[in-house]
Amino acid sequence: MLSSVRGSSRLIRSCLTLKRAPSSPPLLLSPTPTFPSTPLPHRNTYVTAIWKNTKNTEAEAAYSRTENIFKTYKPVTPGLRHLRRPLTPHLYEGRPVRLLTVAKRKKGGRNADGHITVRHRGGGHRQRIRTLDFKRMAPGVHDVVRIEYDPGRSAHIALLHNRDEKAEGLAKWSYIIATEGMRAGDQVQSFRQGIPEGFIPGFELPSEELEGEGKNGGEESSSSHSLALGILRSMTLKPGNVLPLKLIPPGTVINSVSLKPEGPALLVRSAGTFAQVVSHEEGGKYTHVRLQSGEVRKVLKECCATVGKVSNPLWKNRSLGKAGRRRWLGWRPAVRGVAMNACDHPHGGGRGKSKSNKHPVSIWGWGTKGTRTRKPGPKGPKNSNKMVVRERPRGKEKRS
């Protein structure tokens, strides 16, 4: 029967040899076993065995950090192989508040005449615009109900509940840009209308005296002023709170900076971005703020900003994984100029891949790689932008 099985004869011979082998004499167990004084040499001296025992701790630490902050997928499909998303277990998975959203009507990048004015736009999933509160005029304590995803921006948003019993309707709920580390259950407050009376227990100093230097009343008044100012900063400088720039000390990280005392936040609103208060002008009305690009700009002291850094800093390191996921977001393909005809792009036409030894330009003909088309700030035309103290670094300055 075993002859029909492949390799059966070798199996029979090995079994017969094992059966004919003489039995070894029984082992005599001594009451006091003796062990050799010198350890036996290790026989596995192969390089592979040595490699198995060694560990690259730096690489393992890097991989563990990457695995802890990003979510990757088993490549059961080609689109999942390179998909990488930041881990966001704190995000709310439900729908937004309907009353705080507006329907988004898409136009595919076309104007009223039907001409394409913004290229590479069109299609995508249906979305609703979240109406955010960029002014934060309502005083008092607000509770963070949850952190949500917003398809219209890279940063996350936070749903706030106003504790004021007089607030009704839409004044009871609002959306704001979430700061880094903000979670459900936190408390934020807006001091845009000033410091409320009795906010600092035991100190009934007016806001003008808190904001000033406190040099008029002698040593006692200056000490009480410095103490009140320290207590004020400890109670107000918290991530998510809104303060006028004159109450924010130099070196503080801020975001959502407004350019008018009563206007909405316009600067530093993208994911992971932040600005920094550099200095306050003595006797002046401006505060110097370093923006995300490195530009130092003058902003009125009465303008407000939010303390902290914008949430979702790992957004720029994500990988969509496939072209279709970009189409879901409403982006259409971008065609290279070299692949076009001569009538469609300055790089088009010709035989083969050639742009006729020209400098790289856009579809409209202006330089697209480093060519400056405007000169803001001090180096530009006279009175072009008086608010820019130092331009953002470019070229060698940026690399250094």
XYZ file of C-alpha atoms in Angstrom:
400
model
C 0.000 0.000 0.000
C 2.839 2.358 0.843
C 4.579 1.651 -2.440
C 2.093 3.856 -4.257
C 2.915 6.793 -1.991
C 5.843 8.955 -3.042
C 8.865 8.428 -0.740
C 7.324 5.436 1.064
C 10.406 3.173 0.646
C 12.661 5.720 2.373
C 10.156 5.973 5.225
C 10.152 2.135 5.677
C 13.969 1.970 5.734
C 14.210 4.722 8.366
C 11.689 2.921 10.584
C 13.627 -0.402 10.305
C 16.923 1.248 11.246
C 15.371 2.806 14.305
C 13.968 -0.556 15.353
C 17.319 -2.388 14.968
C 19.330 0.233 16.905
C 20.717 -1.131 20.210
C 19.142 0.219 23.314
C 21.322 2.486 25.410
C 22.181 1.433 28.992
C 20.027 2.959 31.724
C 21.274 6.109 33.369
C 22.516 5.818 36.954
C 21.213 8.676 39.054
C 23.742 9.755 41.649
C 22.447 11.278 44.902
C 24.626 14.395 44.491
C 24.839 15.439 40.853
C 27.968 17.303 39.838
C 27.978 20.191 37.400
C 30.937 21.394 35.372
C 32.635 24.470 36.773
C 33.093 26.059 33.330
C 29.997 26.788 31.206
C 29.570 24.828 28.007
C 30.430 26.712 24.829
C 27.465 28.024 22.844
C 27.243 26.002 19.608
C 24.971 28.375 17.659
C 27.573 30.855 16.502
C 25.900 31.712 13.228
C 25.483 35.349 12.221
C 21.723 34.910 12.001
C 21.569 33.851 15.636
C 23.517 36.960 16.639
C 21.185 39.187 14.597
C 18.163 37.690 16.306
C 19.478 38.719 19.726
C 20.328 42.291 18.725
C 17.617 44.966 18.539
C 17.652 48.364 16.909
C 16.052 50.400 19.665
C 15.996 53.660 17.677
C 14.146 52.096 14.757
C 11.683 50.361 17.057
C 10.995 53.620 18.881
C 10.389 55.411 15.592
C 8.049 52.680 14.368
C 6.160 52.632 17.658
C 5.711 56.401 17.526
C 4.408 56.166 13.974
C 2.051 53.346 14.858
C 0.734 55.242 17.867
C -0.148 58.439 16.010
C -1.252 57.092 12.605
C -3.744 54.476 11.568
C -2.687 52.140 8.767
C -4.575 49.301 7.116
C -3.845 45.782 5.972
C -3.326 46.039 2.174
C -6.189 43.784 1.106
C -6.773 46.276 -1.740
C -4.305 48.549 -3.588
C -6.071 51.655 -2.262
C -5.452 50.647 1.345
C -1.722 49.956 0.984
C -0.583 53.570 1.327
C -3.598 54.919 3.211
C -2.517 56.621 6.432
C -4.728 58.632 8.735
C -4.052 60.372 12.064
C -5.566 58.618 15.056
C -8.563 60.642 16.268
C -10.482 58.529 18.801
C -11.845 61.683 20.454
C -13.866 62.761 17.393
C -17.642 62.525 17.511
C -18.906 60.002 14.946
C -22.445 61.348 14.597
C -23.967 64.121 12.516
C -23.493 67.843 13.251
C -26.132 70.154 14.707
C -28.454 70.844 11.794
C -29.259 74.416 12.827
C -25.541 75.307 12.797
C -25.007 74.138 9.199
C -25.824 75.513 5.746
C -26.190 73.577 2.501
C -23.163 73.826 0.222
C -24.105 74.413 -3.420
C -21.244 73.382 -5.674
C -20.443 75.137 -8.943
C -17.447 73.148 -10.185
C -15.146 76.169 -10.175
C -17.312 78.103 -12.650
C -18.584 81.677 -12.455
C -21.969 83.084 -13.466
C -21.009 82.908 -17.179
C -20.126 79.225 -16.916
C -16.402 79.822 -17.411
C -13.901 77.889 -15.288
C -12.201 80.389 -12.994
C -10.804 77.861 -10.473
C -9.285 74.767 -12.037
C -9.258 71.204 -10.678
C -12.586 71.523 -8.853
C -15.740 69.473 -9.272
C -17.672 66.452 -8.032
C -17.162 65.110 -4.547
C -19.450 64.002 -1.778
C -22.348 66.135 -0.622
C -21.285 68.452 2.200
C -22.788 70.989 4.576
C -20.993 74.147 5.674
C -20.518 74.480 9.442
C -21.159 78.041 10.615
C -18.399 78.849 13.094
C -18.319 81.630 15.661
C -15.163 83.555 14.753
C -16.039 86.593 16.910
C -16.642 84.911 20.299
C -18.531 87.933 21.664
C -20.608 85.987 24.212
C -19.029 86.282 27.684
C -19.172 83.688 30.419
C -18.163 80.046 30.709
C -18.884 77.702 27.789
C -18.716 73.916 28.063
C -17.117 71.824 25.320
C -19.718 69.198 24.425
C -17.740 67.311 21.767
C -15.027 67.581 19.088
C -16.231 67.108 15.511
C -14.857 66.705 12.005
C -15.400 69.553 9.549
C -15.172 68.768 5.812
C -14.685 72.443 4.993
C -11.392 72.917 6.876
C -8.343 70.969 7.982
C -8.762 71.718 11.698
C -11.292 70.091 13.994
C -14.195 72.048 15.462
C -15.682 72.046 18.961
C -19.356 72.306 19.895
C -19.888 74.748 22.785
C -22.816 75.045 25.178
C -23.455 78.433 26.783
C -24.150 78.263 30.517
C -26.072 81.531 30.481
C -29.704 80.809 31.325
C -30.867 83.829 29.342
C -29.334 82.505 26.124
C -31.932 80.990 23.806
C -31.943 79.339 20.393
C -28.719 79.583 18.430
C -27.114 81.633 21.218
C -27.117 78.474 23.342
C -24.928 76.460 20.934
C -21.982 77.416 18.754
C -19.055 75.946 16.852
C -15.465 77.162 17.267
C -12.062 76.026 15.979
C -10.753 73.462 18.446
C -7.334 74.040 19.955
C -4.773 71.277 20.401
C -5.625 69.109 23.403
C -9.230 70.314 23.738
C -11.591 67.498 24.705
C -15.218 67.045 25.668
C -15.871 68.321 29.181
C -13.409 71.235 29.039
C -14.404 74.817 29.803
C -13.534 77.859 27.713
C -14.296 81.526 28.182
C -14.201 84.689 26.084
C -12.858 87.941 27.517
C -13.400 89.951 24.352
C -15.681 92.409 26.142
C -13.183 92.846 28.988
C -12.518 91.328 32.384
C -15.797 91.037 34.332
C -16.083 92.715 37.721
C -15.180 90.515 40.646
C -13.343 88.050 38.421
C -10.215 88.212 40.616
C -11.221 87.474 44.233
C -9.933 90.087 46.658
C -8.864 92.546 43.953
C -11.310 95.183 42.755
C -8.951 96.902 40.341
C -10.325 98.385 37.122
C -9.250 96.905 33.829
C -7.283 100.023 32.873
C -5.071 99.599 35.923
C -4.567 95.902 35.215
C -3.560 96.632 31.645
C -1.234 99.503 32.604
C 2.132 99.378 34.242
C 1.040 100.229 37.770
C 3.671 102.863 38.532
C 1.499 105.626 39.919
C 0.722 104.354 43.413
C 4.122 103.546 44.876
C 5.556 100.211 45.939
C 2.384 98.874 47.596
C 0.224 99.571 44.572
C 2.838 98.139 42.211
C 3.120 94.946 44.273
C -0.658 94.557 44.435
C -0.835 95.283 40.711
C 1.765 92.630 39.879
C -0.003 90.113 42.123
C -3.365 90.848 40.531
C -1.810 90.622 37.067
C -0.248 87.247 37.889
C -3.558 85.907 39.200
C -5.325 87.270 36.125
C -2.924 85.534 33.756
C -3.169 82.242 35.632
C -6.964 82.352 35.396
C -7.281 83.524 31.803
C -4.291 82.094 29.879
C -5.824 78.703 29.131
C -6.109 76.946 25.745
C -9.336 77.934 24.022
C -9.853 81.232 25.860
C -10.158 84.472 23.880
C -8.237 87.531 25.099
C -7.242 90.927 23.728
C -3.614 91.008 22.633
C -2.783 93.610 25.293
C -3.563 91.052 28.018
C -1.450 88.289 26.458
C 2.205 88.275 27.619
C 5.046 88.018 25.063
C 6.009 84.492 24.071
C 2.475 83.105 24.303
C 1.319 80.782 21.502
C -1.953 81.986 19.956
C -4.238 81.305 16.990
C -7.353 82.759 15.315
C -6.035 86.333 15.318
C -8.383 89.146 14.305
C -7.257 92.293 12.476
C -10.056 94.568 13.746
C -11.141 95.108 17.357
C -14.708 94.045 16.545
C -13.930 91.841 13.558
C -13.786 88.060 13.171
C -10.663 85.926 13.384
C -8.848 85.916 10.048
C -5.284 84.704 10.633
C -3.873 81.341 11.802
C -6.866 79.038 11.437
C -5.458 75.972 9.607
C -4.642 72.661 11.274
C -1.519 72.682 13.443
C -0.727 76.363 12.872
C 0.099 78.902 15.579
C 1.354 82.454 16.012
C 3.404 83.982 18.807
C 3.250 87.324 20.569
C 6.672 88.949 20.177
C 6.337 92.275 21.992
C 4.033 95.167 22.878
C 4.906 98.676 21.803
C 5.510 100.926 24.816
C 3.214 103.890 24.499
C 1.991 102.610 21.116
C -1.175 100.934 19.956
C 0.301 97.874 18.199
C 1.462 94.413 19.192
C 4.071 92.552 17.166
C 2.934 89.035 16.256
C 5.032 86.385 14.512
C 2.820 84.446 12.092
C 3.172 80.841 10.963
C 5.145 81.851 7.857
C 7.739 83.676 9.985
C 6.456 87.139 9.099
C 6.331 89.630 11.978
C 3.289 91.855 11.698
C 1.758 94.721 13.644
C -1.718 94.080 15.058
C -3.803 96.454 17.150
C -3.683 95.744 20.875
C -7.485 95.769 21.058
C -7.681 92.867 18.593
C -8.319 89.450 20.073
C -6.785 86.019 19.679
C -7.326 82.514 21.040
C -4.740 80.998 23.365
C -3.145 77.766 22.158
C -2.363 75.924 18.948
C -4.871 74.805 16.312
C -5.888 71.161 16.558
C -5.124 68.259 14.177
C -1.383 68.965 13.640
C -0.817 65.618 11.866
C -3.174 66.503 9.041
C -0.312 67.440 6.695
C 1.304 63.996 7.140
C -1.747 62.022 6.048
C -1.773 59.938 2.854
C -4.990 59.553 0.857
C -3.840 56.253 -0.625
C -5.610 56.484 -4.001
C -6.830 58.996 -6.574
C -10.486 58.192 -5.952
C -10.336 59.418 -2.382
C -9.178 62.789 -3.682
C -12.149 62.824 -6.054
C -14.454 62.242 -3.084
C -13.081 65.454 -1.591
C -14.072 67.436 -4.690
C -10.718 67.648 -6.514
C -10.321 66.817 -10.202
C -7.081 65.685 -11.882
C -4.313 68.169 -12.736
C -2.723 67.787 -16.185
C 0.932 68.683 -16.747
C 1.666 71.503 -19.151
C 4.205 69.375 -21.065
C 1.442 66.909 -21.879
C -0.786 69.609 -23.444
C -0.873 71.094 -26.887
C 0.875 74.355 -27.725
C -2.451 76.210 -27.797
C -3.301 75.132 -24.252
C -0.084 75.815 -22.299
C 3.277 77.590 -22.801
C 5.016 74.227 -22.197
C 2.826 72.345 -24.667
C 3.575 71.149 -28.171
C 6.807 69.906 -29.676
C 8.102 66.406 -30.307
C 8.613 64.397 -27.167
C 8.885 65.719 -23.643
C 10.255 69.219 -24.128
C 9.294 72.697 -22.952
C 11.558 74.442 -25.510
C 14.248 75.462 -22.981
C 11.943 77.962 -21.289
C 11.683 78.934 -17.677
C 8.834 77.091 -15.921
C 5.701 79.204 -16.101
C 2.056 78.737 -15.261
C -0.765 78.351 -17.752
C -1.122 82.159 -17.749
C 2.558 82.779 -18.468
C 3.947 84.076 -15.167
C 6.832 82.362 -13.391
C 5.731 79.488 -11.222
C 8.898 78.544 -9.316
C 10.114 81.318 -7.074
C 9.439 84.332 -9.296
C 8.078 87.145 -7.145
C 5.021 88.877 -8.554
C 4.462 91.338 -5.689
C 6.692 92.994 -3.114
C 4.896 93.576 0.166
C 6.408 95.038 3.268
C 9.461 97.272 3.638
C 11.168 96.028 0.446
C 8.155 96.768 -1.719
C 6.640 100.014 -2.994
C 6.281 102.907 -0.583
C 3.383 102.475 1.873
C 2.474 99.128 0.314
C 2.027 97.434 3.685
C 2.946 99.418 6.761
C 1.898 96.642 9.134
C 4.690 94.230 8.109
C 7.704 94.621 10.404
C 9.752 91.763 8.925
C 8.938 89.705 5.867
C 8.746 85.965 5.942
C 12.083 84.220 5.297
C 12.762 83.141 1.734
C 15.545 81.188 0.056
C 18.729 81.042 2.115
C 17.069 82.673 5.107
C 14.412 79.961 5.187
C 16.928 77.138 4.803
C 19.118 78.475 7.602
